Amino acid sequence: MQERNGQRTAFIALWTCVVIAKLLVAARLPLFVDEAFYWQEGQHLAWAYSDLPGLTAWTIRLGGELFGDSVLAARSLFVVVSAALPWLVVRIARRESEPELAWIAGCGALVLPLFATLGVLALPDVLMALATLFCLDALTRMLRQVSYGSAVQLALGLAIGALSHYRFIAAIGAGLVALLLLARGRELLRDPRVIIAVAFGAAAWMPLLAWNIENAEAGLRFQLVDRHPWALHREGIDFVPIQAAFVTPLLLVALLVGAWRFRRHDRDGLRLLALSGGIVVLGFFLLGFFADTERVSFHWPLPGYVALLPLLPLVLAAWPRWLRVLTWAMAVVGMLAMLGYYAAVSSPDLRERSAAGKWYPQNFSGWDELATAVRKARAGMPDGTRVVADNFKVGAELGFALGDASIPVLPHALNRAHGRAPQLQLWGLEYDGRTGSEGPALLVVSPSDVKLSELLDHYQALCRRFGALPAPQVVDADGGGRRFLLFALEGSADGKADAECVPPAIAHLNTPEAGARLPAKFEATGWAIKDVAGVERVSLTLDGRVVAQAEYGLQDDWPQRFYGGRSKDPAQPRVGFRATIDASALPPGRYWLGLEVAGKDGSVERFAGQPVELLGE
């Protein structure tokens, strides 16, 4: 009894610390782009949307109605739901494994990194985890004795899952297969109360099905066809190290051992948990060899781990003490690392330090700076000036910051790649481009969301859409890791001819490389182009201050080859530059090496470039 009380105390203490940590992080972490779009959906309430069923958007909207317009308000109900999830794991474990070990299962839920960080972001995974636990709790009780209460709970869980995400179909499929493999499970599927609960859960898919029928199956095609190559590729093997990183290696082994060990257990509840959880994890592993590799998918197997968590105490009980200690230590480190990552992303200084690295959190970055610049720019424009966003990310994030859920968005590859284009069209927010009949507009473009190889085409498309473009206002965030361009469009007439449009400059530093350790005197090389007008001069900057004038007009064939001869810079191919920088007057340390490109049309644009380390004399 004393040991059990100690485990209970440890669970409650750990739960309290984790919930407080999530609240603190959720209050400070900038809104992720998907969260912003779900917020936008919540301002246009509907049963279903192009990317998701309605529940995520409704939950964000309710949080805002209850607690205001802050980031924490948008995430508030997700934090509340996530706080209840470990208690549901304990409830199932107390009944299905050993009651005195149930708190260990709860502790496992609190330190499993993927599970522990649920609620920090307002994402559908929180609601899917709730639906999964509701269904598992109801089914494991039904395997003992069917009751109306458990049938109602099953119906509720199935409905929550159906209203959360398309991926919940995987959890339903795994649960159905697990039930069919159990004699008692097959009996359950013939019980009228279970049939009614399943029918209620199936009915919850109707809004999503109706949306797809009305919109040419756009959501289904995106989720099941368009985003996946459906061709065998080797990247599927990366599932193992990725899951080991996000679950932690020994905890992952323990959960998989539980799935294997209890798949044929004589207790139906344990078998159901093992089979359903194992099928989900194995299914997503196999899917990884054929499915989308461009977008984040490491969290997809989470419902499987949720099912396996109640088995964790029984597995760990058979391990030697040193291995149990190592398992918990690694899991705690993993959980702290994920929470620490979100905390780091919340820090402007740490975001800036990571801006040139592989792990720069671009989708969290720059939104406050952009919103401030947009407010200031719009204040200097005529009344009624509309904000027009480059893509759905910019539109949703600006919408949240400005309290405007109806910012029009240009047709953009990102809108299609993330399944948001059909929804924007339904809202009438896909901007058709001409400003003449609609008055002035502030066009917000995000070059950071376009590959360098596609940037020239993107700018030229803006020219075709809007005609002559004014010189842009450049907004840099995180030392230049995130870059936005603001164009004040007068909207006085139809767009002018392509040849009269001068798009923004494009520049690239070839040397030095990002993060290079440099002496006080060093050389920088690169290229810069400005279609139609050409480049007047290129200056080098350190932390925004001009420190050298470059020799411009050197032979550089790379941009012309890179853009397939589509560049209209009149100086091609003599668009290279070289500069010698003397920074001996500056103290050693970390600086942002950037560019200032002056066009022959009088425009001046700054590029933050990349961080370098000056070593001094």
XYZ file of N, CA and C in Angstrom, residues 231-360:
390
model
N 4.152 5.199 -54.283
C 5.181 4.414 -54.960
C 6.211 4.035 -53.902
N 6.741 2.842 -53.999
C 7.678 2.347 -52.996
C 8.922 3.236 -52.936
N 9.288 3.669 -51.720
C 10.514 4.453 -51.546
C 11.167 4.037 -50.231
N 12.459 4.217 -50.163
C 13.236 3.719 -49.030
C 13.056 4.548 -47.763
N 12.491 5.762 -47.862
C 12.390 6.623 -46.695
C 11.556 6.007 -45.577
N 10.771 4.978 -45.909
C 9.971 4.337 -44.878
C 10.797 3.767 -43.744
N 12.036 3.384 -44.037
C 12.880 2.802 -42.989
C 13.253 3.854 -41.948
N 13.139 5.132 -42.301
C 13.442 6.195 -41.344
C 12.436 6.221 -40.195
N 11.315 5.526 -40.356
C 10.311 5.459 -39.302
C 10.926 5.012 -37.980
N 11.819 4.039 -38.030
C 12.369 3.456 -36.801
C 13.199 4.478 -36.023
N 14.227 5.104 -36.624
C 14.988 6.085 -35.831
C 14.168 7.313 -35.444
N 13.229 7.727 -36.306
C 12.408 8.898 -35.974
C 11.525 8.601 -34.770
N 10.880 7.441 -34.776
C 10.033 7.089 -33.634
C 10.865 6.868 -32.380
N 12.063 6.306 -32.534
C 12.939 6.132 -31.374
C 13.307 7.486 -30.772
N 13.446 8.504 -31.629
C 13.791 9.832 -31.134
C 12.617 10.484 -30.421
N 11.405 10.340 -30.969
C 10.255 11.050 -30.417
C 9.510 10.263 -29.351
N 9.806 8.974 -29.215
C 9.215 8.167 -28.143
C 10.263 7.851 -27.082
N 11.507 7.920 -27.443
C 12.740 7.516 -26.756
C 12.932 6.004 -26.951
N 14.168 5.566 -27.180
C 14.422 4.188 -27.622
C 13.872 3.102 -26.702
N 14.196 3.166 -25.397
C 13.780 2.085 -24.506
C 12.275 2.098 -24.266
N 11.664 3.268 -24.216
C 10.212 3.327 -24.054
C 9.519 2.771 -25.290
N 10.069 3.048 -26.463
C 9.518 2.474 -27.684
C 9.622 0.952 -27.651
N 10.771 0.445 -27.229
C 10.940 -1.011 -27.124
C 9.937 -1.595 -26.142
N 9.761 -0.947 -24.992
C 8.828 -1.448 -23.982
C 7.404 -1.509 -24.530
N 6.985 -0.478 -25.250
C 5.624 -0.466 -25.803
C 5.455 -1.551 -26.866
N 6.457 -1.727 -27.706
C 6.358 -2.758 -28.743
C 6.431 -4.159 -28.134
N 7.226 -4.317 -27.086
C 7.257 -5.601 -26.375
C 5.882 -5.898 -25.788
N 5.235 -4.874 -25.237
C 3.888 -5.066 -24.712
C 2.923 -5.511 -25.788
N 3.004 -4.906 -26.976
C 2.130 -5.310 -28.085
C 2.355 -6.767 -28.454
N 3.609 -7.185 -28.490
C 3.922 -8.557 -28.877
C 3.555 -9.555 -27.771
N 3.904 -9.223 -26.534
C 3.719 -10.170 -25.434
C 2.250 -10.442 -25.135
N 1.420 -9.431 -25.265
C 0.018 -9.577 -24.846
C -0.950 -9.782 -26.016
N -0.392 -9.979 -27.209
C -1.275 -10.166 -28.372
C -2.096 -11.442 -28.272
N -1.625 -12.405 -27.474
C -2.352 -13.676 -27.326
C -2.668 -13.972 -25.856
N -2.754 -12.957 -25.062
C -3.015 -13.141 -23.633
C -4.432 -13.665 -23.426
N -4.620 -14.359 -22.316
C -5.945 -14.924 -22.067
C -6.949 -13.891 -21.554
N -6.488 -12.685 -21.204
C -7.401 -11.617 -20.791
C -7.716 -10.754 -22.001
N -8.991 -10.698 -22.342
C -9.402 -10.031 -23.576
C -9.034 -8.547 -23.604
N -9.123 -7.885 -22.457
C -8.808 -6.461 -22.421
C -7.366 -6.186 -22.807
N -6.452 -6.987 -22.252
C -5.040 -6.822 -22.589
C -4.783 -7.137 -24.056
N -5.448 -8.172 -24.561
C -5.280 -8.510 -25.985
C -5.777 -7.393 -26.878
N -6.908 -6.795 -26.528
C -7.439 -5.711 -27.341
C -6.460 -4.544 -27.387
N -5.921 -4.159 -26.234
C -4.960 -3.064 -26.196
C -3.724 -3.389 -27.022
N -3.191 -4.583 -26.859
C -1.971 -4.975 -27.576
C -2.203 -5.034 -29.074
N -3.312 -5.660 -29.472
C -3.566 -5.821 -30.909
C -3.863 -4.494 -31.586
N -4.745 -3.698 -30.997
C -5.110 -2.430 -31.629
C -3.914 -1.486 -31.691
N -3.158 -1.382 -30.586
C -1.985 -0.516 -30.597
C -0.925 -0.995 -31.556
N -0.651 -2.289 -31.546
C 0.365 -2.839 -32.439
C 0.004 -2.681 -33.902
N -1.266 -2.876 -34.233
C -1.704 -2.749 -35.626
C -1.533 -1.311 -36.119
N -1.873 -0.329 -35.276
C -1.710 1.069 -35.680
C -0.244 1.387 -35.953
N 0.638 1.011 -35.026
C 2.063 1.317 -35.190
C 2.629 0.600 -36.409
N 2.326 -0.681 -36.547
C 2.827 -1.445 -37.692
C 2.251 -0.894 -38.996
N 0.986 -0.532 -38.965
C 0.353 -0.006 -40.170
C 1.003 1.270 -40.660
N 1.295 2.183 -39.748
C 1.932 3.433 -40.171
C 3.381 3.209 -40.584
N 4.035 2.215 -39.978
C 5.387 1.866 -40.422
C 5.369 1.403 -41.879
N 4.459 0.517 -42.216
C 4.371 0.025 -43.590
C 3.924 1.131 -44.544
N 3.005 1.980 -44.083
C 2.534 3.081 -44.925
C 3.668 4.031 -45.275
N 4.635 4.144 -44.373
C 5.743 5.063 -44.606
C 6.540 4.772 -45.850
N 6.487 3.557 -46.359
C 7.219 3.206 -47.582
C 6.495 3.665 -48.844
N 5.268 4.157 -48.703
C 4.491 4.566 -49.870
C 3.913 5.977 -49.737
N 3.952 6.540 -48.543
C 3.192 7.764 -48.260
C 4.069 9.010 -48.332
N 3.440 10.122 -48.042
C 4.028 11.456 -48.067
C 5.278 11.523 -47.190
N 6.373 12.050 -47.747
C 7.602 12.234 -46.973
C 7.977 13.708 -46.843
N 7.204 14.601 -47.440
C 7.549 16.022 -47.436
C 7.006 16.745 -46.212
N 5.925 16.251 -45.635
C 5.312 16.914 -44.485
C 5.530 16.093 -43.226
N 5.353 16.736 -42.091
C 5.579 16.076 -40.806
C 4.598 14.922 -40.623
N 5.125 13.752 -40.252
C 4.257 12.588 -40.030
C 4.684 11.762 -38.819
N 5.673 12.261 -38.055
C 6.177 11.469 -36.930
C 5.113 11.222 -35.874
N 4.058 12.070 -35.821
C 3.033 11.941 -34.789
C 1.899 11.009 -35.194
N 1.894 10.520 -36.407
C 0.785 9.687 -36.876
C 0.542 8.446 -36.018
N 1.598 7.721 -35.545
C 1.329 6.486 -34.767
C 0.864 6.729 -33.341
N 0.684 7.989 -32.919
C 0.365 8.272 -31.521
C -0.821 7.474 -30.983
N -1.935 7.317 -31.721
C -3.032 6.502 -31.175
C -2.604 5.083 -30.824
N -1.632 4.550 -31.555
C -1.129 3.217 -31.224
C -0.410 3.201 -29.891
N 0.423 4.190 -29.644
C 1.123 4.264 -28.364
C 0.140 4.507 -27.220
N -0.890 5.290 -27.493
C -1.924 5.527 -26.480
C -2.540 4.213 -26.030
N -2.814 3.317 -26.981
C -3.403 2.016 -26.652
C -2.440 1.134 -25.873
N -1.148 1.290 -26.119
C -0.161 0.410 -25.490
C 0.288 0.893 -24.118
N 0.029 2.152 -23.798
C 0.503 2.693 -22.514
C 0.003 1.912 -21.296
N -1.263 1.452 -21.232
C -1.689 0.690 -20.054
C -0.926 -0.619 -19.853
N -0.260 -1.103 -20.902
C 0.524 -2.336 -20.784
C 1.924 -2.079 -20.249
N 2.336 -0.818 -20.250
C 3.720 -0.490 -19.898
C 4.137 -1.011 -18.518
N 3.325 -0.868 -17.455
C 3.770 -1.344 -16.137
C 4.063 -2.844 -16.116
N 3.258 -3.622 -16.839
C 3.463 -5.074 -16.839
C 4.762 -5.438 -17.541
N 5.129 -4.682 -18.570
C 6.389 -4.942 -19.270
C 7.568 -4.551 -18.392
N 7.500 -3.348 -17.824
C 8.630 -2.876 -17.024
C 8.828 -3.711 -15.765
N 7.755 -4.286 -15.250
C 7.877 -5.111 -14.042
C 8.795 -6.306 -14.252
N 8.905 -6.761 -15.488
C 9.749 -7.921 -15.788
C 11.186 -7.527 -16.109
N 11.485 -6.242 -16.184
C 12.831 -5.783 -16.519
C 13.654 -5.595 -15.256
N 14.974 -5.744 -15.341
C 15.824 -5.483 -14.174
C 15.770 -4.003 -13.795
N 16.079 -3.745 -12.543
C 15.914 -2.387 -12.029
C 16.736 -1.377 -12.820
N 17.993 -1.732 -13.169
C 18.851 -0.774 -13.867
C 18.262 -0.398 -15.229
N 17.592 -1.367 -15.878
C 17.009 -1.085 -17.184
C 15.754 -0.225 -17.043
N 14.995 -0.455 -15.983
C 13.827 0.399 -15.738
C 14.259 1.837 -15.475
N 15.290 1.984 -14.644
C 15.785 3.329 -14.341
C 16.259 4.027 -15.603
N 16.973 3.298 -16.460
C 17.467 3.877 -17.707
C 16.310 4.255 -18.633
N 15.280 3.417 -18.659
C 14.103 3.710 -19.492
C 13.440 5.000 -19.052
N 13.217 5.138 -17.744
C 12.583 6.356 -17.237
C 13.472 7.572 -17.452
N 14.761 7.409 -17.253
C 15.680 8.540 -17.414
C 15.672 9.037 -18.858
N 15.729 8.091 -19.810
C 15.731 8.485 -21.212
C 14.409 9.137 -21.593
N 13.308 8.632 -21.058
C 12.003 9.200 -21.377
C 11.872 10.615 -20.819
N 12.332 10.805 -19.583
C 12.262 12.140 -18.988
C 13.120 13.126 -19.781
N 14.306 12.691 -20.177
C 15.172 13.558 -20.994
C 14.484 13.900 -22.311
N 13.851 12.910 -22.946
C 13.142 13.158 -24.193
C 11.995 14.126 -24.019
N 11.228 13.939 -22.937
C 10.102 14.839 -22.674
C 10.594 16.261 -22.426
N 11.651 16.395 -21.621
C 12.205 17.722 -21.354
C 12.773 18.344 -22.622
N 13.340 17.515 -23.494
C 13.893 18.034 -24.745
C 12.797 18.604 -25.635
N 11.645 17.905 -25.724
C 10.561 18.415 -26.566
C 9.942 19.670 -25.966
N 9.696 19.662 -24.669
C 9.190 20.880 -24.035
C 10.217 22.002 -24.136
N 11.490 21.618 -23.991
C 12.559 22.611 -24.118
C 12.639 23.196 -25.511
N 12.371 22.371 -26.522
C 12.358 22.881 -27.901
C 11.282 23.948 -28.058
N 10.078 23.648 -27.569
C 9.009 24.637 -27.673
C 9.343 25.892 -26.866
N 9.966 25.713 -25.716
C 10.366 26.875 -24.918
C 11.408 27.696 -25.664
N 12.340 27.014 -26.329
C 13.367 27.718 -27.099
C 12.756 28.481 -28.262
N 11.777 27.859 -28.929
C 11.104 28.524 -30.036
C 10.360 29.761 -29.545
N 9.966 29.761 -28.278
C 9.272 30.911 -27.702
C 10.197 32.093 -27.487
N 11.500 31.859 -27.516
C 12.468 32.911 -27.228
C 12.941 33.564 -28.521
N 12.707 34.871 -28.713
C 13.185 35.548 -29.929
C 14.694 35.414 -30.118
N 15.449 35.497 -29.031
C 16.899 35.408 -29.142
C 17.330 34.032 -29.648
N 16.727 32.978 -29.109
C 17.104 31.635 -29.546
C 16.616 31.354 -30.962
N 15.454 31.911 -31.338
C 15.000 31.759 -32.729
C 16.003 32.400 -33.680
N 16.486 33.585 -33.315
C 17.450 34.272 -34.184
C 18.742 33.478 -34.302
N 19.172 32.883 -33.190
C 20.418 32.122 -33.231
C 20.310 30.878 -34.111
N 19.097 30.383 -34.280
C 18.930 29.180 -35.103
C 18.538 29.499 -36.539
N 18.483 30.803 -36.879
C 17.863 31.220 -38.140
C 18.550 30.658 -39.376
N 19.846 30.450 -39.329
C 20.539 29.939 -40.510
C 20.721 28.426 -40.469
N 20.191 27.795 -39.441
C 20.383 26.359 -39.287
C 19.255 25.535 -39.874
N 19.471 24.248 -39.887
C 18.504 23.316 -40.452
C 17.214 23.284 -39.659
N 17.307 23.549 -38.342
C 16.144 23.388 -37.470
C 15.464 24.718 -37.161
N 15.695 25.714 -37.983
C 15.049 27.008 -37.763
C 13.526 26.852 -37.831
